[in-house]
Coordinates of C-alpha atoms in Angstrom, one line a residue:
Chain A
M11 CA -35.5 1.0 17.8
K12 CA -33.2 -0.9 18.7
S13 CA -30.0 -1.0 16.1
N14 CA -29.9 2.4 17.2
K15 CA -29.6 2.2 19.9
V16 CA -26.9 -0.6 19.8
F17 CA -25.2 3.2 16.7
E18 CA -25.6 5.7 19.5
R19 CA -23.5 3.9 22.5
A20 CA -20.7 2.7 19.2
V21 CA -21.0 6.2 18.6
H22 CA -20.5 7.0 22.2
G23 CA -17.6 4.3 22.4
I24 CA -15.7 6.3 19.2
F25 CA -15.7 9.2 21.1
L26 CA -14.9 8.0 24.4
I27 CA -11.8 6.9 22.8
L28 CA -10.7 10.1 21.0
G29 CA -11.5 12.6 24.5
L30 CA -8.9 9.4 25.7
V31 CA -6.2 9.4 23.2
T32 CA -4.3 12.7 24.6
V33 CA -4.0 10.9 27.9
A34 CA -2.4 7.7 26.2
C35 CA -0.4 9.6 24.8
V36 CA 0.7 11.2 27.5
L37 CA 1.4 8.3 29.6
L38 CA 3.0 7.1 26.6
I39 CA 4.9 9.8 26.7
T40 CA 6.4 9.7 30.6
V41 CA 6.6 5.9 30.9
Y42 CA 8.7 5.8 27.4
L43 CA 11.0 8.2 29.1
V44 CA 10.9 6.5 32.5
I45 CA 11.9 2.9 31.2
S46 CA 15.2 4.7 28.3
G47 CA 15.7 6.9 31.1
I48 CA 16.5 4.5 34.0
P49 CA 19.1 2.3 33.2
A50 CA 21.5 4.8 32.8
I51 CA 21.5 6.0 36.1
L52 CA 21.4 3.4 37.8
E53 CA 24.7 2.6 35.6
I54 CA 26.8 5.7 37.0
G55 CA 25.0 6.4 40.2
L56 CA 22.4 9.1 41.3
L57 CA 23.9 11.2 43.0
D58 CA 27.5 10.9 40.3
F59 CA 25.1 11.4 37.4
L60 CA 22.8 14.7 39.4
F61 CA 25.9 16.2 41.0
G62 CA 29.6 15.1 39.0
M63 CA 30.7 18.4 37.6
I64 CA 32.5 16.8 34.8
W65 CA 30.2 15.4 31.5
D66 CA 33.2 13.8 29.6
P67 CA 31.4 10.6 27.6
A68 CA 34.2 10.0 25.2
A69 CA 37.3 10.0 27.0
S70 CA 39.3 6.8 27.5
N71 CA 38.3 6.7 31.2
P72 CA 34.0 8.8 30.1
Q73 CA 32.4 10.5 33.2
Y74 CA 28.5 11.8 33.0
G75 CA 27.9 14.3 35.5
I76 CA 25.3 16.0 33.9
L77 CA 25.3 19.1 37.6
P78 CA 27.1 21.9 34.0
F79 CA 23.2 21.2 32.1
I80 CA 21.3 21.5 35.0
L81 CA 22.8 24.6 36.2
S82 CA 22.9 26.0 33.3
S83 CA 18.9 26.2 32.8
I84 CA 18.2 26.8 35.4
Y85 CA 21.1 30.0 35.1
G86 CA 20.1 30.8 31.6
T87 CA 16.1 30.6 32.3
V88 CA 16.7 32.4 35.5
G89 CA 19.2 35.4 33.7
S90 CA 15.9 36.1 30.8
L91 CA 13.5 36.3 33.7
V92 CA 15.9 38.6 35.1
I93 CA 15.7 40.6 31.3
G94 CA 12.4 39.5 29.6
V95 CA 9.9 39.6 32.9
P96 CA 10.7 43.6 34.0
V97 CA 9.9 44.8 29.9
G98 CA 6.2 41.9 29.3
F99 CA 5.3 43.5 32.7
F100 CA 5.4 47.0 31.7
T101 CA 4.7 46.4 28.4
A102 CA 2.6 44.6 29.2
V103 CA 0.5 47.3 31.4
Y104 CA 1.2 49.6 29.0
L105 CA -0.7 48.0 26.2
S106 CA -4.2 47.1 28.9
K107 CA -4.7 50.0 30.6
K108 CA -2.9 53.2 28.8
A109 CA -2.6 52.9 25.6
S110 CA -5.3 53.2 22.8
P111 CA -7.3 51.2 20.8
K112 CA -5.6 51.4 18.0
V113 CA -1.8 51.1 19.6
K114 CA -3.0 48.0 21.7
E115 CA -4.1 46.0 18.0
W116 CA -1.0 47.4 16.0
M117 CA 1.9 46.6 19.3
G118 CA -1.1 43.2 19.7
A119 CA 0.1 41.9 16.3
A120 CA 3.8 43.3 16.5
V121 CA 4.2 40.8 20.0
S122 CA 2.0 38.4 18.0
L123 CA 4.9 37.8 15.1
L124 CA 7.1 37.7 17.8
A125 CA 5.6 34.7 19.6
G126 CA 5.6 33.2 16.0
I127 CA 8.8 33.8 15.1
P128 CA 10.5 29.9 14.8
S129 CA 13.2 29.0 17.1
V130 CA 15.6 28.7 14.2
V131 CA 15.3 32.2 13.5
Y132 CA 15.8 33.8 16.7
G133 CA 18.9 31.1 16.5
L134 CA 20.2 33.2 13.2
V135 CA 19.6 36.8 14.8
G136 CA 21.7 35.9 17.3
M137 CA 24.3 34.2 15.7
M138 CA 25.0 36.8 13.2
V139 CA 24.4 39.8 15.9
L140 CA 24.0 39.1 19.1
V141 CA 27.0 37.0 19.7
P142 CA 29.3 39.2 17.6
G143 CA 28.7 42.3 19.5
I144 CA 29.2 40.9 22.6
R145 CA 32.1 40.2 20.9
E146 CA 33.0 43.6 20.4
V147 CA 31.8 44.5 24.1
F148 CA 33.1 42.7 26.0
H149 CA 36.6 42.1 24.4
L150 CA 36.1 37.6 24.2
P151 CA 37.4 35.6 22.5
D152 CA 33.9 34.4 21.6
G153 CA 30.8 36.0 21.9
A154 CA 29.7 32.5 21.6
S155 CA 28.0 32.8 26.4
L156 CA 25.0 32.4 28.6
L157 CA 25.1 35.6 28.2
A158 CA 24.0 35.6 24.8
A159 CA 21.6 32.8 25.7
M160 CA 19.7 34.9 28.5
I161 CA 19.6 37.5 26.1
V162 CA 18.0 35.3 23.6
L163 CA 15.7 33.3 25.8
A164 CA 14.3 36.8 27.7
I165 CA 13.0 38.1 24.4
M166 CA 11.6 34.0 23.3
I167 CA 9.6 34.1 26.3
L168 CA 8.3 38.2 26.0
P169 CA 5.2 37.2 24.1
S170 CA 4.3 34.8 26.5
I171 CA 5.0 36.2 29.2
I172 CA 3.0 40.3 28.0
K173 CA 0.3 38.5 26.1
V174 CA -1.1 36.4 29.4
S175 CA -0.5 39.5 31.5
I176 CA -3.0 41.3 29.5
T177 CA -5.5 38.8 29.5
A178 CA -4.7 39.0 33.1
L179 CA -5.3 42.9 33.9
D180 CA -7.7 43.1 31.6
A181 CA -10.0 41.3 33.6
V182 CA -10.0 43.4 36.7
P183 CA -13.4 44.4 37.5
K184 CA -13.6 48.2 36.3
E185 CA -15.5 49.2 39.6
Y186 CA -12.1 48.5 41.8
E187 CA -10.2 51.3 39.4
D188 CA -13.0 53.7 39.9
A189 CA -12.8 52.4 43.0
S190 CA -9.6 53.9 43.6
L191 CA -9.3 57.0 41.5
A192 CA -12.9 58.5 42.8
L193 CA -10.7 58.2 45.7
G194 CA -7.5 60.5 44.0
A195 CA -5.7 58.2 43.4
T196 CA -3.7 59.7 39.6
P197 CA -4.2 56.2 36.9
E198 CA -1.0 55.9 37.6
E199 CA -1.3 54.3 41.3
T200 CA -4.3 53.1 40.6
W201 CA -2.6 49.9 37.9
F202 CA 0.1 49.8 39.6
R203 CA -1.1 49.9 43.4
V204 CA -4.7 48.2 42.5
S205 CA -5.4 46.1 38.8
V206 CA -1.8 44.4 39.3
P207 CA -2.1 42.7 42.7
A208 CA -5.5 42.5 41.8
A209 CA -4.5 40.3 38.6
K210 CA -1.1 39.4 40.1
S211 CA -2.6 34.8 40.2
G212 CA -2.7 36.4 36.2
I213 CA 1.0 37.8 35.9
A214 CA 1.9 35.1 37.7
T215 CA 1.1 32.4 35.2
A216 CA 3.0 33.8 32.8
V217 CA 6.3 34.0 35.1
V218 CA 5.3 30.6 35.4
L219 CA 4.5 30.1 32.0
G220 CA 8.0 32.2 30.2
V221 CA 10.3 29.5 33.1
G222 CA 8.3 26.8 30.8
R223 CA 9.2 28.1 27.9
A224 CA 12.8 28.9 28.9
I225 CA 13.5 26.1 30.0
G226 CA 12.6 24.0 26.7
E227 CA 13.8 25.8 24.1
A228 CA 16.4 24.1 22.3
M229 CA 17.8 25.1 18.8
A230 CA 17.8 28.7 19.4
V231 CA 20.4 28.3 22.4
M232 CA 22.1 26.1 20.9
M233 CA 22.7 27.8 17.6
V234 CA 24.3 30.7 20.2
S235 CA 25.5 29.4 23.3
G236 CA 28.1 27.7 22.1
N237 CA 27.6 24.2 23.0
V238 CA 30.8 23.7 25.3
A239 CA 29.6 21.5 28.5
N240 CA 31.4 24.3 31.6
M241 CA 30.3 25.0 34.5
P242 CA 28.3 27.9 33.9
K243 CA 29.9 31.5 33.8
L244 CA 28.0 34.8 32.4
F245 CA 30.7 35.1 29.0
E246 CA 31.8 31.0 28.9
S247 CA 30.3 29.0 26.5
V248 CA 27.7 27.4 27.6
R249 CA 25.2 23.9 27.1
F250 CA 21.2 23.6 28.3
L251 CA 20.0 20.2 29.1
T252 CA 18.7 20.2 25.9
T253 CA 21.4 21.6 23.9
A254 CA 22.4 18.6 25.6
V255 CA 20.1 16.1 23.8
S256 CA 20.1 17.6 20.7
S257 CA 23.9 18.0 20.0
G258 CA 24.8 14.0 20.6
M259 CA 21.7 12.7 20.0
G260 CA 23.3 12.4 16.2
Y261 CA 25.8 9.7 16.5
A262 CA 25.6 9.4 21.0
D263 CA 25.9 5.1 21.0
G264 CA 25.8 2.7 23.6
L265 CA 25.6 3.9 27.6
Y266 CA 26.3 7.6 26.5
R267 CA 23.3 7.2 24.9
E268 CA 20.8 6.1 27.7
A269 CA 22.4 9.5 29.8
L270 CA 21.0 11.5 27.4
F271 CA 17.8 9.6 27.7
S272 CA 18.2 9.7 31.9
I273 CA 19.0 13.7 30.7
A274 CA 15.3 14.2 28.7
L275 CA 14.4 12.4 31.9
V276 CA 15.6 15.1 34.5
L277 CA 14.6 17.9 31.4
F278 CA 11.3 15.9 31.7
L279 CA 10.8 16.1 35.3
F280 CA 11.3 19.9 36.2
I281 CA 8.9 20.8 33.3
M282 CA 6.4 19.0 35.2
L283 CA 7.6 20.4 38.6
I284 CA 6.9 24.1 36.6
N285 CA 3.0 22.5 35.6
A286 CA 2.4 21.8 38.8
T287 CA 3.3 24.6 39.4
L288 CA 1.7 26.8 36.9
N289 CA -1.6 24.6 37.9
F290 CA -1.4 25.9 41.5
F291 CA -1.7 29.3 40.0
L292 CA -4.7 28.7 37.7
K293 CA -6.7 27.2 40.7
G294 CA -5.5 30.6 42.7
E295 CA -7.0 32.4 39.7
K296 CA -10.1 30.4 39.9
K297 CA -10.8 30.9 44.0
Chain B
M23 CA 2.9 65.0 46.1
K24 CA 6.8 66.2 44.9
K25 CA 7.6 61.8 46.5
R26 CA 3.8 61.0 44.8
N27 CA 4.7 62.8 41.2
A28 CA 7.8 60.8 40.6
Y29 CA 6.9 58.0 41.7
I30 CA 4.7 57.8 38.6
W31 CA 7.0 59.8 36.6
T32 CA 8.8 57.1 37.1
M33 CA 6.3 53.9 36.3
R34 CA 5.3 56.5 33.5
C35 CA 8.8 56.0 32.2
L36 CA 9.1 52.5 33.0
M37 CA 6.2 51.8 30.7
W38 CA 7.2 54.1 27.6
L39 CA 10.3 52.4 27.6
A40 CA 9.6 48.3 27.8
A41 CA 6.8 49.3 25.4
G42 CA 9.6 51.1 23.5
V43 CA 11.8 48.4 23.3
T44 CA 9.7 45.7 22.4
T45 CA 8.0 47.8 19.6
S46 CA 11.4 48.2 18.2
L47 CA 12.7 44.7 19.1
T48 CA 10.0 43.9 17.5
L49 CA 11.1 45.7 14.0
F50 CA 14.4 44.9 14.1
L51 CA 14.1 41.6 13.5
L52 CA 11.8 42.4 10.8
T53 CA 13.7 44.5 8.9
F54 CA 16.7 42.7 9.4
V55 CA 15.5 38.9 8.5
L56 CA 13.4 41.1 5.8
I57 CA 16.7 42.6 4.0
K58 CA 19.2 40.2 4.3
G59 CA 17.3 37.6 3.3
V60 CA 14.8 38.8 0.7
P61 CA 17.6 39.5 -2.3
N62 CA 18.9 35.9 -2.0
I63 CA 15.6 34.8 -2.7
T64 CA 15.5 33.6 -6.0
W65 CA 13.5 32.3 -8.6
E66 CA 16.1 28.9 -8.8
L67 CA 16.1 28.7 -5.2
L68 CA 12.6 28.1 -5.2
S69 CA 11.7 25.0 -7.9
T70 CA 15.5 23.6 -7.7
K71 CA 16.8 20.4 -5.5
P72 CA 20.6 21.6 -4.2
S73 CA 23.0 19.7 -6.5
Y74 CA 26.5 19.0 -5.6
L75 CA 27.9 18.6 -9.5
R76 CA 26.7 22.6 -10.7
G77 CA 26.9 23.9 -6.9
T78 CA 23.5 25.4 -6.5
V79 CA 21.5 25.3 -3.3
G80 CA 17.6 25.1 -4.4
I81 CA 14.8 24.0 -1.6
L82 CA 12.3 22.9 -3.0
P83 CA 11.2 20.2 -1.9
D84 CA 12.6 21.7 1.8
I85 CA 9.1 24.2 1.0
L86 CA 7.0 20.0 0.1
N87 CA 8.7 18.3 2.8
T88 CA 6.5 21.3 5.3
L89 CA 3.8 21.2 3.1
Y90 CA 3.3 17.0 3.7
I91 CA 3.9 17.5 6.7
I92 CA 1.7 19.9 7.7
L93 CA -0.9 17.7 5.4
T94 CA -0.7 14.3 6.7
M95 CA -0.3 15.9 10.3
L96 CA -4.1 17.5 10.2
L97 CA -4.8 14.1 8.5
F98 CA -5.0 12.8 11.7
A99 CA -4.7 15.5 14.2
L100 CA -7.7 17.1 13.5
P101 CA -10.5 13.7 13.5
L102 CA -8.7 13.5 17.8
G103 CA -9.1 16.3 17.7
V104 CA -11.8 17.9 17.2
G105 CA -13.8 14.0 18.2
A106 CA -12.1 14.8 21.7
A107 CA -13.7 17.9 22.3
I108 CA -17.4 16.8 21.3
Y109 CA -16.6 13.6 23.6
L110 CA -15.8 16.5 26.5
T111 CA -18.6 19.1 25.4
E112 CA -21.1 16.5 24.5
Y113 CA -20.8 13.3 26.1
A114 CA -18.4 12.8 29.3
T115 CA -20.5 13.3 32.7
N116 CA -17.8 12.0 34.5
K117 CA -16.3 15.3 36.1
R118 CA -13.2 13.1 37.1
L119 CA -12.7 11.5 34.0
V120 CA -13.1 15.1 32.0
G121 CA -10.2 17.2 34.8
M122 CA -7.6 14.4 33.8
I123 CA -8.5 14.7 30.5
E124 CA -8.1 18.4 30.4
Y125 CA -5.0 17.8 32.4
A126 CA -3.3 15.6 29.6
A127 CA -4.0 18.2 27.8
E128 CA -2.4 20.8 29.5
T129 CA 1.4 18.5 30.2
L130 CA 0.9 17.8 26.3
S131 CA 1.3 21.6 25.6
G132 CA 4.3 21.9 27.9
I133 CA 5.8 19.7 27.0
P134 CA 8.7 21.7 25.1
S135 CA 9.7 20.0 21.7
I136 CA 13.1 18.3 22.1
I137 CA 11.1 15.9 24.0
Y138 CA 8.9 15.5 22.0
G139 CA 11.7 14.7 19.3
L140 CA 13.3 12.4 21.2
F141 CA 10.1 10.6 22.3
G142 CA 9.5 10.3 18.6
S143 CA 12.8 8.9 17.5
L144 CA 12.5 6.0 20.1
F145 CA 8.1 5.3 19.7
F146 CA 7.8 6.0 16.3
C147 CA 11.0 5.7 14.4
Q148 CA 12.0 2.7 16.3
F149 CA 9.1 0.8 18.0
M150 CA 6.9 1.2 14.5
D151 CA 9.9 0.9 12.8
L152 CA 9.3 4.3 10.6
D153 CA 12.9 5.1 10.7
K154 CA 13.7 9.0 10.2
S155 CA 10.8 9.5 8.3
L156 CA 8.3 12.5 7.7
L157 CA 5.8 10.5 9.0
A158 CA 7.3 9.8 11.8
G159 CA 7.6 13.3 12.4
A160 CA 4.2 14.9 11.2
L161 CA 2.7 11.5 13.9
T162 CA 5.3 13.0 16.4
L163 CA 3.7 17.1 15.6
V164 CA -0.1 15.0 16.1
I165 CA 1.0 15.1 19.4
M166 CA 2.0 17.7 20.2
N167 CA -0.1 19.5 18.6
L168 CA -3.8 18.0 19.3
P169 CA -4.6 19.6 22.5
T170 CA -4.2 23.7 19.9
I171 CA -7.3 21.7 17.9
M172 CA -8.5 20.2 21.5
R173 CA -8.7 23.4 22.7
T174 CA -10.1 25.2 19.8
T175 CA -12.3 23.3 18.9
Q176 CA -14.1 23.2 23.1
E177 CA -13.7 26.9 23.9
S178 CA -16.3 27.3 20.3
L179 CA -18.7 24.5 21.0
K180 CA -18.8 25.6 24.6
T181 CA -20.5 29.3 22.4
V182 CA -23.1 26.7 20.5
P183 CA -26.6 28.5 22.4
Q184 CA -27.7 24.7 24.7
S185 CA -31.9 25.6 22.9
Y186 CA -30.5 24.6 19.3
R187 CA -29.6 20.6 20.7
E188 CA -32.5 20.9 22.9
G189 CA -34.7 22.4 19.3
A190 CA -33.0 19.1 17.7
F191 CA -33.9 16.5 20.6
G192 CA -37.0 17.6 20.9
L193 CA -37.8 17.3 17.2
G194 CA -36.8 13.2 17.8
A195 CA -32.8 13.5 16.9
G196 CA -30.2 11.1 17.8
K197 CA -27.6 12.6 19.8
W198 CA -25.3 11.0 16.3
R199 CA -27.7 13.3 14.9
V200 CA -27.8 16.6 16.9
I201 CA -23.4 16.1 16.8
R202 CA -23.5 15.9 13.2
T203 CA -26.0 18.5 12.4
V204 CA -25.9 21.3 15.0
V205 CA -22.9 21.2 16.9
L206 CA -20.8 20.2 13.8
P207 CA -21.7 23.0 11.9
N208 CA -21.4 25.3 14.7
C209 CA -17.5 25.5 15.5
V210 CA -16.0 25.7 12.1
E211 CA -14.5 28.8 13.4
G212 CA -12.4 27.0 16.3
V213 CA -12.0 23.6 13.9
I214 CA -10.0 26.5 11.2
T215 CA -8.1 28.6 14.4
G216 CA -6.5 25.1 15.3
C217 CA -5.6 24.6 12.2
I218 CA -3.6 27.9 11.5
L219 CA -2.6 27.3 15.3
S220 CA -1.0 24.1 14.2
V221 CA 0.1 25.1 10.9
G222 CA 2.5 27.7 12.5
R223 CA 3.5 25.9 14.5
I224 CA 4.6 23.4 12.8
V225 CA 6.0 25.4 9.8
G226 CA 8.2 27.3 13.0
E227 CA 8.5 23.7 15.0
S228 CA 12.2 22.8 14.0
A229 CA 13.5 20.2 17.4
A230 CA 10.9 17.7 17.1
L231 CA 11.6 17.4 13.3
L232 CA 15.1 17.1 14.0
F233 CA 14.9 13.4 15.1
T234 CA 12.6 12.2 13.3
A235 CA 12.2 13.4 10.0
G236 CA 15.7 13.8 9.1
F237 CA 17.7 16.2 6.9
A238 CA 17.3 14.7 3.6
H239 CA 17.1 17.5 0.6
A240 CA 15.4 14.8 -1.9
L241 CA 12.6 15.5 -4.2
N242 CA 10.1 13.4 -3.4
G243 CA 6.2 13.0 -4.4
F244 CA 4.1 12.9 -1.4
F245 CA 4.1 8.9 -0.4
E246 CA 7.0 8.7 -1.8
G247 CA 8.0 11.6 0.3
L248 CA 6.2 10.2 4.1
F249 CA 8.4 7.2 3.3
S250 CA 11.6 8.7 3.0
S251 CA 13.9 11.3 5.6
G252 CA 13.3 15.0 4.8
S253 CA 13.8 18.2 6.6
T254 CA 11.6 21.0 7.0
L255 CA 12.2 24.8 5.6
T256 CA 13.5 25.6 9.7
V257 CA 15.6 22.3 10.1
A258 CA 17.0 23.0 6.3
L259 CA 18.1 26.9 7.8
Y260 CA 19.7 25.1 11.2
V261 CA 21.6 22.9 9.0
Y262 CA 22.7 25.5 6.7
A263 CA 23.7 27.6 8.6
T264 CA 25.3 25.3 11.7
E265 CA 26.9 22.3 9.4
E266 CA 27.5 24.0 6.3
G267 CA 28.1 27.7 7.1
N268 CA 25.3 29.1 3.8
F269 CA 24.4 32.0 5.0
E270 CA 22.9 33.5 2.5
V271 CA 20.6 30.1 2.2
A272 CA 20.1 30.1 6.2
F273 CA 18.5 34.1 5.6
A274 CA 16.5 33.3 2.8
I275 CA 14.8 30.8 4.5
A276 CA 14.8 32.6 8.0
A277 CA 12.7 36.1 5.6
I278 CA 10.8 32.9 4.0
L279 CA 9.3 31.7 7.5
M280 CA 9.6 35.2 8.4
I281 CA 6.5 35.9 5.7
L282 CA 4.9 32.9 5.9
T283 CA 4.4 33.7 10.3
L284 CA 3.1 37.0 9.1
L285 CA 0.7 35.5 6.4
I286 CA -0.2 33.1 9.4
N287 CA -1.4 35.6 11.8
L288 CA -2.9 38.3 9.4
S289 CA -5.8 34.8 8.0
A290 CA -5.5 34.4 12.5
T291 CA -6.8 37.6 13.1
L292 CA -8.7 38.2 9.7
I293 CA -10.8 34.4 11.0
G294 CA -11.1 35.4 14.1
K295 CA -12.7 38.9 12.8
Y296 CA -14.8 37.6 10.2
F297 CA -17.0 35.1 12.9
E298 CA -17.2 37.7 15.8
R299 CA -18.3 39.8 12.9
K300 CA -21.0 36.8 11.6
S301 CA -22.3 35.9 15.4
K302 CA -22.8 39.5 16.4
V303 CA -25.4 39.9 12.9

């Protein structure tokens, strides 16, 4: 009987350890990023690093300012939201409220496909269709630009926005809508003036998830944005925080390599900020 | 009244427009990639490795590498993810600990793959001395997919009725026996869904693998392959498209990835429906 108890305790302990693996991973990643990211920031100086406008690690007098990357990432994300959120939002309302079950099923499958397409495929199609298209339409020497990145990111965040918004809109109590309809509001008025406000924290969650996905995307952006460390302009080639890390990792060494880790740390802090916002909205939803 | 009509029609048109844009985008992407890619898929491409002597390209090594990574990652992630889920639903009594583990899982699923790649190259490739290898890549992906498997298992564990457990306890079974005979058999659905989702994510992953698994195209067996550098299909697509400018091969791989994505989504839906029907009976 006693050995049985010992056995049960041991099993409990094993499962506890398995449960703590995720926590350990988060700690490990955080510690590694901070430890490897801090030295270069100290050497370059925090202000020069974050607000320096020139990134030129190969020069004889190397400069490590990452403001162009930070701004490109922010502009790119905001741009993708401006394009993607309206499309995603109205599609979600349509699918949740108006579409017939059959349409909903088929378009749901289409959205899932959109979510599952690998980012390099988006990058490839962007390279072959979008970049030449932008070059032709705006008469530019090269179409690889911030605009191309914004459009690709807008398409990539579409599925998360649509799916999470649909979940929120589906969860709106039917009584709210019935009451509004009984008072004489048309279906459209009910959806946009009753259901949408009732689902607003869920829709906000969807947008924040989109922000997270857009700011963290590397490969697709790398393939369509031209990857030059310019200050962001709509029609010029830019480099994001993510692409700065991935394009330098292959060959960088010394302070250059350490600076890449610092960029990753900055990106990580951005993501943590987004996670905190996400939790804030999720908590609001639970209440 | 006129103003009201205008509002209704604007909203209606906006909804149709948005839904139309989403649908046509998906259809365009699907047909464009398939039309450009499928004609380039040949048996030679699928069954050989690249040869500089003959100047031919083959993606067999990349297909195998993708499979090796999927297998290895599931081998590690399944016990970890399922175990964590069992701990959370069956054992944990401390609310703060549960909250902490769930928060950690959420954080992990929010971290972008490029950061996983960087971490993997620092920890697995350098610190654990694995160099750029499929094993290092697979381990990096284990951390990435842990939250997915954990969450889907947890969801299906929550649907196991409490009375099943109580019944088993009442018959004198120990905790472990209850888990093994009552709880585990009932969470198969969540585990399978989690596996499918993770496989989908690995098939599409590139940034995290570029710096951990590298991009060699050598043809290796499973164990040899684990300890040598190798590219998966997505990484190969990236290399062929950007560094070698070989768009025929890139589109062929893109078409294969597209078909794989379709198959993965389809199987996820079918399995969901299958279990839904089963639970109703």
